[in-house]
PDB file of C-alpha atoms in Angstrom:
ATOM      1  CA  MET A 124       0.000   0.000   0.000  1.00  0.00           C
ATOM      2  CA  LYS A 125       1.337   3.412  -0.990  1.00  0.00           C
ATOM      3  CA  VAL A 126       0.792   6.290   1.448  1.00  0.00           C
ATOM      4  CA  LEU A 127       0.964   9.961   0.411  1.00  0.00           C
ATOM      5  CA  VAL A 128       1.819  12.458   3.159  1.00  0.00           C
ATOM      6  CA  PRO A 129       1.605  16.209   2.416  1.00  0.00           C
ATOM      7  CA  VAL A 130       3.860  18.361   4.625  1.00  0.00           C
ATOM      8  CA  LYS A 131       3.967  22.149   4.948  1.00  0.00           C
ATOM      9  CA  ARG A 132       6.825  24.525   5.794  1.00  0.00           C
ATOM     10  CA  VAL A 133       5.636  26.951   8.486  1.00  0.00           C
ATOM     11  CA  VAL A 134       7.062  29.319  11.083  1.00  0.00           C
ATOM     12  CA  ASP A 135       8.391  27.197  13.972  1.00  0.00           C
ATOM     13  CA  TYR A 136       5.835  26.840  16.757  1.00  0.00           C
ATOM     14  CA  ASN A 137       8.326  28.245  19.314  1.00  0.00           C
ATOM     15  CA  VAL A 138       8.651  31.544  17.434  1.00  0.00           C
ATOM     16  CA  LYS A 139       6.509  34.533  18.399  1.00  0.00           C
ATOM     17  CA  VAL A 140       5.191  35.818  15.092  1.00  0.00           C
ATOM     18  CA  ARG A 141       5.107  39.519  14.318  1.00  0.00           C
ATOM     19  CA  VAL A 142       2.886  41.388  11.888  1.00  0.00           C
ATOM     20  CA  LYS A 143       4.529  43.490   9.167  1.00  0.00           C
ATOM     21  CA  SER A 144       4.378  47.249   9.663  1.00  0.00           C
ATOM     22  CA  ASP A 145       2.163  47.633   6.580  1.00  0.00           C
ATOM     23  CA  GLN A 146      -0.246  44.957   7.940  1.00  0.00           C
ATOM     24  CA  SER A 147       0.077  42.940   4.725  1.00  0.00           C
ATOM     25  CA  GLY A 148       0.944  39.719   6.527  1.00  0.00           C
ATOM     26  CA  VAL A 149       3.295  38.041   8.997  1.00  0.00           C
ATOM     27  CA  ASP A 150       7.009  38.881   8.951  1.00  0.00           C
ATOM     28  CA  ILE A 151       8.966  35.680   8.212  1.00  0.00           C
ATOM     29  CA  ALA A 152      12.323  37.306   7.394  1.00  0.00           C
ATOM     30  CA  ASN A 153      15.134  35.616   9.369  1.00  0.00           C
ATOM     31  CA  VAL A 154      12.595  33.493  11.241  1.00  0.00           C
ATOM     32  CA  LYS A 155      13.138  29.803  11.983  1.00  0.00           C
ATOM     33  CA  MET A 156      10.938  27.607   9.777  1.00  0.00           C
ATOM     34  CA  SER A 157       9.949  24.002  10.491  1.00  0.00           C
ATOM     35  CA  MET A 158       7.558  21.273   9.431  1.00  0.00           C
ATOM     36  CA  ASN A 159       3.967  21.847  10.507  1.00  0.00           C
ATOM     37  CA  PRO A 160       3.572  19.834  13.767  1.00  0.00           C
ATOM     38  CA  PHE A 161       0.366  18.108  12.613  1.00  0.00           C
ATOM     39  CA  ASP A 162       2.118  17.035   9.398  1.00  0.00           C
ATOM     40  CA  GLU A 163       4.998  15.656  11.452  1.00  0.00           C
ATOM     41  CA  ILE A 164       2.445  13.468  13.248  1.00  0.00           C
ATOM     42  CA  ALA A 165       1.130  12.344   9.842  1.00  0.00           C
ATOM     43  CA  VAL A 166       4.628  11.317   8.673  1.00  0.00           C
ATOM     44  CA  GLU A 167       5.192   9.439  11.936  1.00  0.00           C
ATOM     45  CA  GLU A 168       1.894   7.560  11.541  1.00  0.00           C
ATOM     46  CA  ALA A 169       2.713   6.593   7.956  1.00  0.00           C
ATOM     47  CA  THR A 170       6.144   5.391   9.104  1.00  0.00           C
ATOM     48  CA  ARG A 171       4.557   3.266  11.822  1.00  0.00           C
ATOM     49  CA  LEU A 172       2.217   1.722   9.247  1.00  0.00           C
ATOM     50  CA  LYS A 173       5.264   0.826   7.148  1.00  0.00           C
ATOM     51  CA  GLU A 174       7.041  -0.657  10.158  1.00  0.00           C
ATOM     52  CA  LYS A 175       3.976  -2.843  10.781  1.00  0.00           C
ATOM     53  CA  GLY A 176       4.192  -4.102   7.198  1.00  0.00           C
ATOM     54  CA  VAL A 177       0.942  -2.404   6.189  1.00  0.00           C
ATOM     55  CA  ALA A 178       2.435   0.318   3.979  1.00  0.00           C
ATOM     56  CA  THR A 179       5.049  -0.437   1.338  1.00  0.00           C
ATOM     57  CA  GLU A 180       5.993   3.090   0.262  1.00  0.00           C
ATOM     58  CA  ILE A 181       5.656   6.560   1.776  1.00  0.00           C
ATOM     59  CA  VAL A 182       5.722   9.582  -0.532  1.00  0.00           C
ATOM     60  CA  ALA A 183       6.113  12.994   1.122  1.00  0.00           C
ATOM     61  CA  VAL A 184       4.766  16.001  -0.793  1.00  0.00           C
ATOM     62  CA  SER A 185       5.241  19.719  -0.175  1.00  0.00           C
ATOM     63  CA  CYS A 186       3.904  22.716  -2.067  1.00  0.00           C
ATOM     64  CA  GLY A 187       5.707  26.044  -1.858  1.00  0.00           C
ATOM     65  CA  VAL A 188       9.059  27.762  -2.174  1.00  0.00           C
ATOM     66  CA  ALA A 189      12.365  26.023  -2.923  1.00  0.00           C
ATOM     67  CA  GLN A 190      13.284  25.957   0.785  1.00  0.00           C
ATOM     68  CA  SER A 191      10.463  23.448   1.296  1.00  0.00           C
ATOM     69  CA  GLN A 192      13.032  20.858   0.205  1.00  0.00           C
ATOM     70  CA  GLU A 193      14.367  21.048   3.786  1.00  0.00           C
ATOM     71  CA  THR A 194      10.929  20.092   5.090  1.00  0.00           C
ATOM     72  CA  LEU A 195      10.797  17.137   2.711  1.00  0.00           C
ATOM     73  CA  ARG A 196      14.272  16.008   3.821  1.00  0.00           C
ATOM     74  CA  THR A 197      13.007  16.057   7.415  1.00  0.00           C
ATOM     75  CA  ALA A 198      10.037  13.914   6.386  1.00  0.00           C
ATOM     76  CA  MET A 199      12.404  11.481   4.676  1.00  0.00           C
ATOM     77  CA  ALA A 200      14.606  11.407   7.791  1.00  0.00           C
ATOM     78  CA  ILE A 201      11.547  10.356   9.809  1.00  0.00           C
ATOM     79  CA  GLY A 202      10.681   7.577   7.373  1.00  0.00           C
ATOM     80  CA  ALA A 203       9.379   8.744   3.992  1.00  0.00           C
ATOM     81  CA  ASP A 204      10.936   6.927   1.007  1.00  0.00           C
ATOM     82  CA  ARG A 205      10.956   9.830  -1.445  1.00  0.00           C
ATOM     83  CA  GLY A 206       9.743  13.380  -1.820  1.00  0.00           C
ATOM     84  CA  ILE A 207       7.935  15.531  -4.364  1.00  0.00           C
ATOM     85  CA  LEU A 208       8.137  19.327  -4.260  1.00  0.00           C
ATOM     86  CA  VAL A 209       5.581  21.380  -6.156  1.00  0.00           C
ATOM     87  CA  GLN A 210       7.719  24.508  -6.367  1.00  0.00           C
ATOM     88  CA  THR A 211       6.082  27.911  -6.641  1.00  0.00           C
ATOM     89  CA  ASP A 212       6.550  31.352  -5.115  1.00  0.00           C
ATOM     90  CA  ALA A 213       2.836  32.110  -5.409  1.00  0.00           C
ATOM     91  CA  GLU A 214       0.620  32.415  -2.336  1.00  0.00           C
ATOM     92  CA  LEU A 215      -0.994  28.997  -1.953  1.00  0.00           C
ATOM     93  CA  GLN A 216      -4.463  28.919  -0.436  1.00  0.00           C
ATOM     94  CA  PRO A 217      -6.110  25.656   0.746  1.00  0.00           C
ATOM     95  CA  LEU A 218      -8.099  25.106  -2.463  1.00  0.00           C
ATOM     96  CA  ALA A 219      -4.971  25.513  -4.622  1.00  0.00           C
ATOM     97  CA  VAL A 220      -3.061  23.039  -2.427  1.00  0.00           C
ATOM     98  CA  ALA A 221      -5.959  20.573  -2.594  1.00  0.00           C
ATOM     99  CA  LYS A 222      -5.971  20.802  -6.404  1.00  0.00           C
ATOM    100  CA  LEU A 223      -2.203  20.236  -6.548  1.00  0.00           C
ATOM    101  CA  LEU A 224      -2.533  17.226  -4.235  1.00  0.00           C
ATOM    102  CA  LYS A 225      -5.375  15.825  -6.350  1.00  0.00           C
ATOM    103  CA  ALA A 226      -3.148  16.014  -9.444  1.00  0.00           C
ATOM    104  CA  LEU A 227      -0.394  14.170  -7.565  1.00  0.00           C
ATOM    105  CA  VAL A 228      -2.829  11.568  -6.239  1.00  0.00           C
ATOM    106  CA  ASP A 229      -4.029  10.942  -9.799  1.00  0.00           C
ATOM    107  CA  LYS A 230      -0.388  10.485 -10.812  1.00  0.00           C
ATOM    108  CA  GLU A 231       0.884   8.444  -7.844  1.00  0.00           C
ATOM    109  CA  GLN A 232      -2.282   6.414  -7.129  1.00  0.00           C
ATOM    110  CA  PRO A 233      -1.810   6.043  -3.334  1.00  0.00           C
ATOM    111  CA  GLN A 234      -4.324   4.016  -1.313  1.00  0.00           C
ATOM    112  CA  LEU A 235      -4.134   6.352   1.689  1.00  0.00           C
ATOM    113  CA  VAL A 236      -3.444  10.060   2.144  1.00  0.00           C
ATOM    114  CA  ILE A 237      -2.520  11.145   5.683  1.00  0.00           C
ATOM    115  CA  LEU A 238      -2.129  14.855   6.382  1.00  0.00           C
ATOM    116  CA  GLY A 239      -2.256  17.205   9.351  1.00  0.00           C
ATOM    117  CA  LYS A 240      -5.705  18.472  10.313  1.00  0.00           C
ATOM    118  CA  GLN A 241      -4.493  22.075   9.921  1.00  0.00           C
ATOM    119  CA  ALA A 242      -1.389  24.204   9.522  1.00  0.00           C
ATOM    120  CA  ILE A 243      -0.365  26.374  12.460  1.00  0.00           C
ATOM    121  CA  ASP A 244       0.188  29.439  10.257  1.00  0.00           C
ATOM    122  CA  ASP A 245      -3.272  29.962   8.728  1.00  0.00           C
ATOM    123  CA  ASP A 246      -5.218  27.467  10.922  1.00  0.00           C
ATOM    124  CA  ALA A 247      -7.525  26.930   7.938  1.00  0.00           C
ATOM    125  CA  ASN A 248      -8.360  23.234   8.547  1.00  0.00           C
ATOM    126  CA  GLN A 249      -9.611  22.950   4.951  1.00  0.00           C
ATOM    127  CA  THR A 250      -7.104  21.152   2.712  1.00  0.00           C
ATOM    128  CA  GLY A 251      -7.910  17.572   3.768  1.00  0.00           C
ATOM    129  CA  GLN A 252     -11.637  18.066   3.403  1.00  0.00           C
ATOM    130  CA  MET A 253     -11.275  19.832   0.041  1.00  0.00           C
ATOM    131  CA  LEU A 254      -9.004  17.058  -1.255  1.00  0.00           C
ATOM    132  CA  ALA A 255     -11.533  14.414  -0.209  1.00  0.00           C
ATOM    133  CA  ALA A 256     -14.266  16.338  -2.041  1.00  0.00           C
ATOM    134  CA  LEU A 257     -12.194  16.732  -5.219  1.00  0.00           C
ATOM    135  CA  LEU A 258     -11.276  13.032  -5.236  1.00  0.00           C
ATOM    136  CA  ASP A 259     -14.718  11.874  -4.010  1.00  0.00           C
ATOM    137  CA  TRP A 260     -12.932   9.737  -1.399  1.00  0.00           C
ATOM    138  CA  PRO A 261     -14.145   8.932   2.119  1.00  0.00           C
ATOM    139  CA  GLN A 262     -12.490  10.972   4.863  1.00  0.00           C
ATOM    140  CA  ALA A 263     -11.882  10.822   8.615  1.00  0.00           C
ATOM    141  CA  THR A 264     -10.708  14.041  10.252  1.00  0.00           C
ATOM    142  CA  PHE A 265      -9.070  14.693  13.655  1.00  0.00           C
ATOM    143  CA  ALA A 266      -7.793  11.109  13.957  1.00  0.00           C
ATOM    144  CA  SER A 267      -6.475   9.956  17.340  1.00  0.00           C
ATOM    145  CA  LYS A 268      -6.051   6.297  16.258  1.00  0.00           C
ATOM    146  CA  VAL A 269      -5.619   4.689  12.833  1.00  0.00           C
ATOM    147  CA  GLU A 270      -5.866   0.948  12.092  1.00  0.00           C
ATOM    148  CA  VAL A 271      -5.668  -0.512   8.588  1.00  0.00           C
ATOM    149  CA  GLU A 272      -7.573  -3.787   8.243  1.00  0.00           C
ATOM    150  CA  GLY A 273      -7.510  -5.268   4.748  1.00  0.00           C
ATOM    151  CA  ASP A 274      -9.196  -2.883   2.335  1.00  0.00           C
ATOM    152  CA  LYS A 275     -10.575  -0.712   5.147  1.00  0.00           C
ATOM    153  CA  VAL A 276      -9.108   1.764   7.601  1.00  0.00           C
ATOM    154  CA  LYS A 277     -10.667   2.152  11.041  1.00  0.00           C
ATOM    155  CA  VAL A 278     -10.208   5.625  12.505  1.00  0.00           C
ATOM    156  CA  THR A 279     -10.983   6.826  16.013  1.00  0.00           C
ATOM    157  CA  ARG A 280     -11.598  10.551  15.799  1.00  0.00           C
ATOM    158  CA  GLU A 281     -12.055  13.294  18.358  1.00  0.00           C
ATOM    159  CA  VAL A 282     -15.435  15.027  18.402  1.00  0.00           C
ATOM    160  CA  ASP A 283     -17.049  17.482  20.829  1.00  0.00           C
ATOM    161  CA  GLY A 284     -18.828  14.706  22.710  1.00  0.00           C
ATOM    162  CA  GLY A 285     -15.787  12.435  23.061  1.00  0.00           C
ATOM    163  CA  LEU A 286     -14.559   9.830  20.560  1.00  0.00           C
ATOM    164  CA  GLU A 287     -16.153   8.482  17.394  1.00  0.00           C
ATOM    165  CA  THR A 288     -14.937   5.412  15.478  1.00  0.00           C
ATOM    166  CA  VAL A 289     -15.536   5.211  11.731  1.00  0.00           C
ATOM    167  CA  ALA A 290     -14.573   2.636   9.091  1.00  0.00           C
ATOM    168  CA  LEU A 291     -13.555   3.847   5.630  1.00  0.00           C
ATOM    169  CA  SER A 292     -13.070   1.894   2.443  1.00  0.00           C
ATOM    170  CA  LEU A 293      -9.691   2.476   0.832  1.00  0.00           C
ATOM    171  CA  PRO A 294      -8.607   4.674  -0.868  1.00  0.00           C
ATOM    172  CA  ALA A 295      -9.271   7.286   1.816  1.00  0.00           C
ATOM    173  CA  ILE A 296      -8.177  10.575   3.378  1.00  0.00           C
ATOM    174  CA  VAL A 297      -7.176  10.833   7.059  1.00  0.00           C
ATOM    175  CA  THR A 298      -6.251  14.047   8.901  1.00  0.00           C
ATOM    176  CA  THR A 299      -4.286  13.793  12.132  1.00  0.00           C
ATOM    177  CA  ASP A 300      -4.899  15.252  15.581  1.00  0.00           C
ATOM    178  CA  LEU A 301      -2.341  15.853  18.331  1.00  0.00           C
ATOM    179  CA  ARG A 302      -3.080  12.680  20.302  1.00  0.00           C
ATOM    180  CA  LEU A 303      -2.504  10.278  17.390  1.00  0.00           C
ATOM    181  CA  ASN A 304       1.178   9.762  18.237  1.00  0.00           C
ATOM    182  CA  GLU A 305       4.384  11.429  19.370  1.00  0.00           C
ATOM    183  CA  PRO A 306       6.816  11.905  16.460  1.00  0.00           C
ATOM    184  CA  ARG A 307      10.223  10.290  16.917  1.00  0.00           C
ATOM    185  CA  TYR A 308      13.446  12.187  17.384  1.00  0.00           C
ATOM    186  CA  VAL A 309      15.253  12.440  14.051  1.00  0.00           C
ATOM    187  CA  THR A 310      18.759  10.981  14.380  1.00  0.00           C
ATOM    188  CA  LEU A 311      21.849  12.181  12.522  1.00  0.00           C
ATOM    189  CA  PRO A 312      22.299   8.881  10.582  1.00  0.00           C
ATOM    190  CA  ASN A 313      18.721   9.155   9.295  1.00  0.00           C
ATOM    191  CA  ILE A 314      19.312  12.792   8.328  1.00  0.00           C
ATOM    192  CA  MET A 315      22.340  11.687   6.296  1.00  0.00           C
ATOM    193  CA  LYS A 316      20.351   8.851   4.669  1.00  0.00           C
ATOM    194  CA  ALA A 317      17.563  11.313   3.781  1.00  0.00           C
ATOM    195  CA  LYS A 318      20.005  13.354   1.693  1.00  0.00           C
ATOM    196  CA  LYS A 319      20.404  10.375  -0.654  1.00  0.00           C
ATOM    197  CA  LYS A 320      16.691   9.686  -1.085  1.00  0.00           C
ATOM    198  CA  PRO A 321      15.085  10.855  -4.361  1.00  0.00           C
ATOM    199  CA  LEU A 322      13.403  14.255  -4.419  1.00  0.00           C
ATOM    200  CA  GLU A 323      11.443  15.266  -7.524  1.00  0.00           C
ATOM    201  CA  THR A 324      10.589  18.885  -8.301  1.00  0.00           C
ATOM    202  CA  VAL A 325       7.601  19.858 -10.434  1.00  0.00           C
ATOM    203  CA  SER A 326       5.661  23.068 -11.007  1.00  0.00           C
ATOM    204  CA  PRO A 327       1.908  23.752 -10.837  1.00  0.00           C
ATOM    205  CA  GLU A 328       2.017  24.217 -14.617  1.00  0.00           C
ATOM    206  CA  ASP A 329       3.454  20.703 -15.019  1.00  0.00           C
ATOM    207  CA  LEU A 330       0.401  19.402 -13.139  1.00  0.00           C
ATOM    208  CA  GLY A 331      -2.014  21.609 -15.078  1.00  0.00           C
ATOM    209  CA  VAL A 332      -3.251  23.406 -11.962  1.00  0.00           C
ATOM    210  CA  ASP A 333      -4.151  27.100 -11.642  1.00  0.00           C
ATOM    211  CA  VAL A 334      -3.013  28.267  -8.183  1.00  0.00           C
ATOM    212  CA  ALA A 335      -4.190  31.873  -8.472  1.00  0.00           C
ATOM    213  CA  PRO A 336      -5.583  33.071  -5.100  1.00  0.00           C
ATOM    214  CA  ARG A 337      -9.376  33.153  -4.783  1.00  0.00           C
ATOM    215  CA  LEU A 338      -9.294  35.179  -1.583  1.00  0.00           C
ATOM    216  CA  LYS A 339      -7.643  38.542  -0.887  1.00  0.00           C
ATOM    217  CA  THR A 340      -6.166  39.432   2.487  1.00  0.00           C
ATOM    218  CA  LEU A 341      -7.158  42.997   3.332  1.00  0.00           C
ATOM    219  CA  LYS A 342      -4.982  43.350   6.422  1.00  0.00           C
ATOM    220  CA  VAL A 343      -3.423  41.413   9.266  1.00  0.00           C
ATOM    221  CA  VAL A 344      -3.417  42.841  12.804  1.00  0.00           C
ATOM    222  CA  GLU A 345      -2.074  41.770  16.176  1.00  0.00           C
ATOM    223  CA  PRO A 346      -4.685  40.477  18.644  1.00  0.00           C
ATOM    224  CA  ALA A 347      -5.844  43.102  21.122  1.00  0.00           C
ATOM    225  CA  ALA A 348      -3.949  43.149  24.401  1.00  0.00           C
ATOM    226  CA  ARG A 349      -5.916  41.522  27.201  1.00  0.00           C
ATOM    227  CA  LYS A 350      -6.639  43.549  30.341  1.00  0.00           C
ATOM    228  CA  ALA A 351      -5.348  42.223  33.625  1.00  0.00           C
ATOM    229  CA  GLY A 352      -7.895  40.499  35.865  1.00  0.00           C
ATOM    230  CA  ILE A 353      -8.900  41.721  39.303  1.00  0.00           C
ATOM    231  CA  MET A 354      -9.511  39.967  42.602  1.00  0.00           C
ATOM    232  CA  VAL A 355     -12.857  40.448  44.389  1.00  0.00           C
ATOM    233  CA  PRO A 356     -13.385  39.881  48.103  1.00  0.00           C
ATOM    234  CA  ASP A 357     -16.626  37.892  47.886  1.00  0.00           C
ATOM    235  CA  VAL A 358     -19.367  36.486  45.641  1.00  0.00           C
ATOM    236  CA  ALA A 359     -21.657  39.458  46.202  1.00  0.00           C
ATOM    237  CA  THR A 360     -19.037  41.852  44.808  1.00  0.00           C
ATOM    238  CA  LEU A 361     -18.455  39.542  41.833  1.00  0.00           C
ATOM    239  CA  VAL A 362     -22.171  39.451  41.004  1.00  0.00           C
ATOM    240  CA  ASP A 363     -22.412  43.230  41.386  1.00  0.00           C
ATOM    241  CA  LYS A 364     -19.509  43.806  38.962  1.00  0.00           C
ATOM    242  CA  LEU A 365     -20.881  41.293  36.442  1.00  0.00           C
ATOM    243  CA  LYS A 366     -24.275  42.992  36.573  1.00  0.00           C
ATOM    244  CA  ASN A 367     -23.350  46.684  36.726  1.00  0.00           C
ATOM    245  CA  GLU A 368     -19.887  46.932  35.110  1.00  0.00           C
ATOM    246  CA  ALA A 369     -19.574  44.046  32.640  1.00  0.00           C
ATOM    247  CA  LYS A 370     -23.371  43.914  32.133  1.00  0.00           C
ATOM    248  CA  VAL A 371     -23.306  40.192  31.341  1.00  0.00           C
ATOM    249  CA  VAL A 372     -25.780  39.112  34.027  1.00  0.00           C
TER     250      VAL A 372
END
């Protein structure tokens, strides 16, 4: 079984992002970039499926600038067998990424696509669902457990009321949640091996996909600073302030 794992290059989760002075977006100049944490979980899960003998090949895919090759090398150091970079300097919105992934799925013919539920830069949580719609494949989002049984994949997913278990017929789309697994530490020998693994570069034009943005960002602003809380001596004072000052009671 071939597994396709899309990975995205994002600002490292430890970095405090800053908005550009012209409010056109987030300043990423000289900022540490890393693989999206949810995508790292997806690569780890695919690797575990291969270690169990369920998956035979893992193909990591990234869409974006040339530096995304580093992200693909990280995926290959975790366990992916080869990488494909769809290289473009254009702004890629979720629908464009989903269309690029559909073109690659049509080309590669994987039985399972595992991707992060969302990217920590735009928090869109759309690409997996859009890809499933374009392919007309079954999908299971927010997976906290994945089990492949024959031609089906059983997924335990996190919902508001607790956990829900669904069974999908392959081929299928699965998006990962935080509790699915803990990605392994990438060792130096595996990093060196990843440098020798094949990495193919294509363009959106090669795939016949129009990636022009459908949405326009008007401006990006910092969240408003939160006011400090206050201590009240008793419940009566709290109720009085909620009623007369906050006016929420």
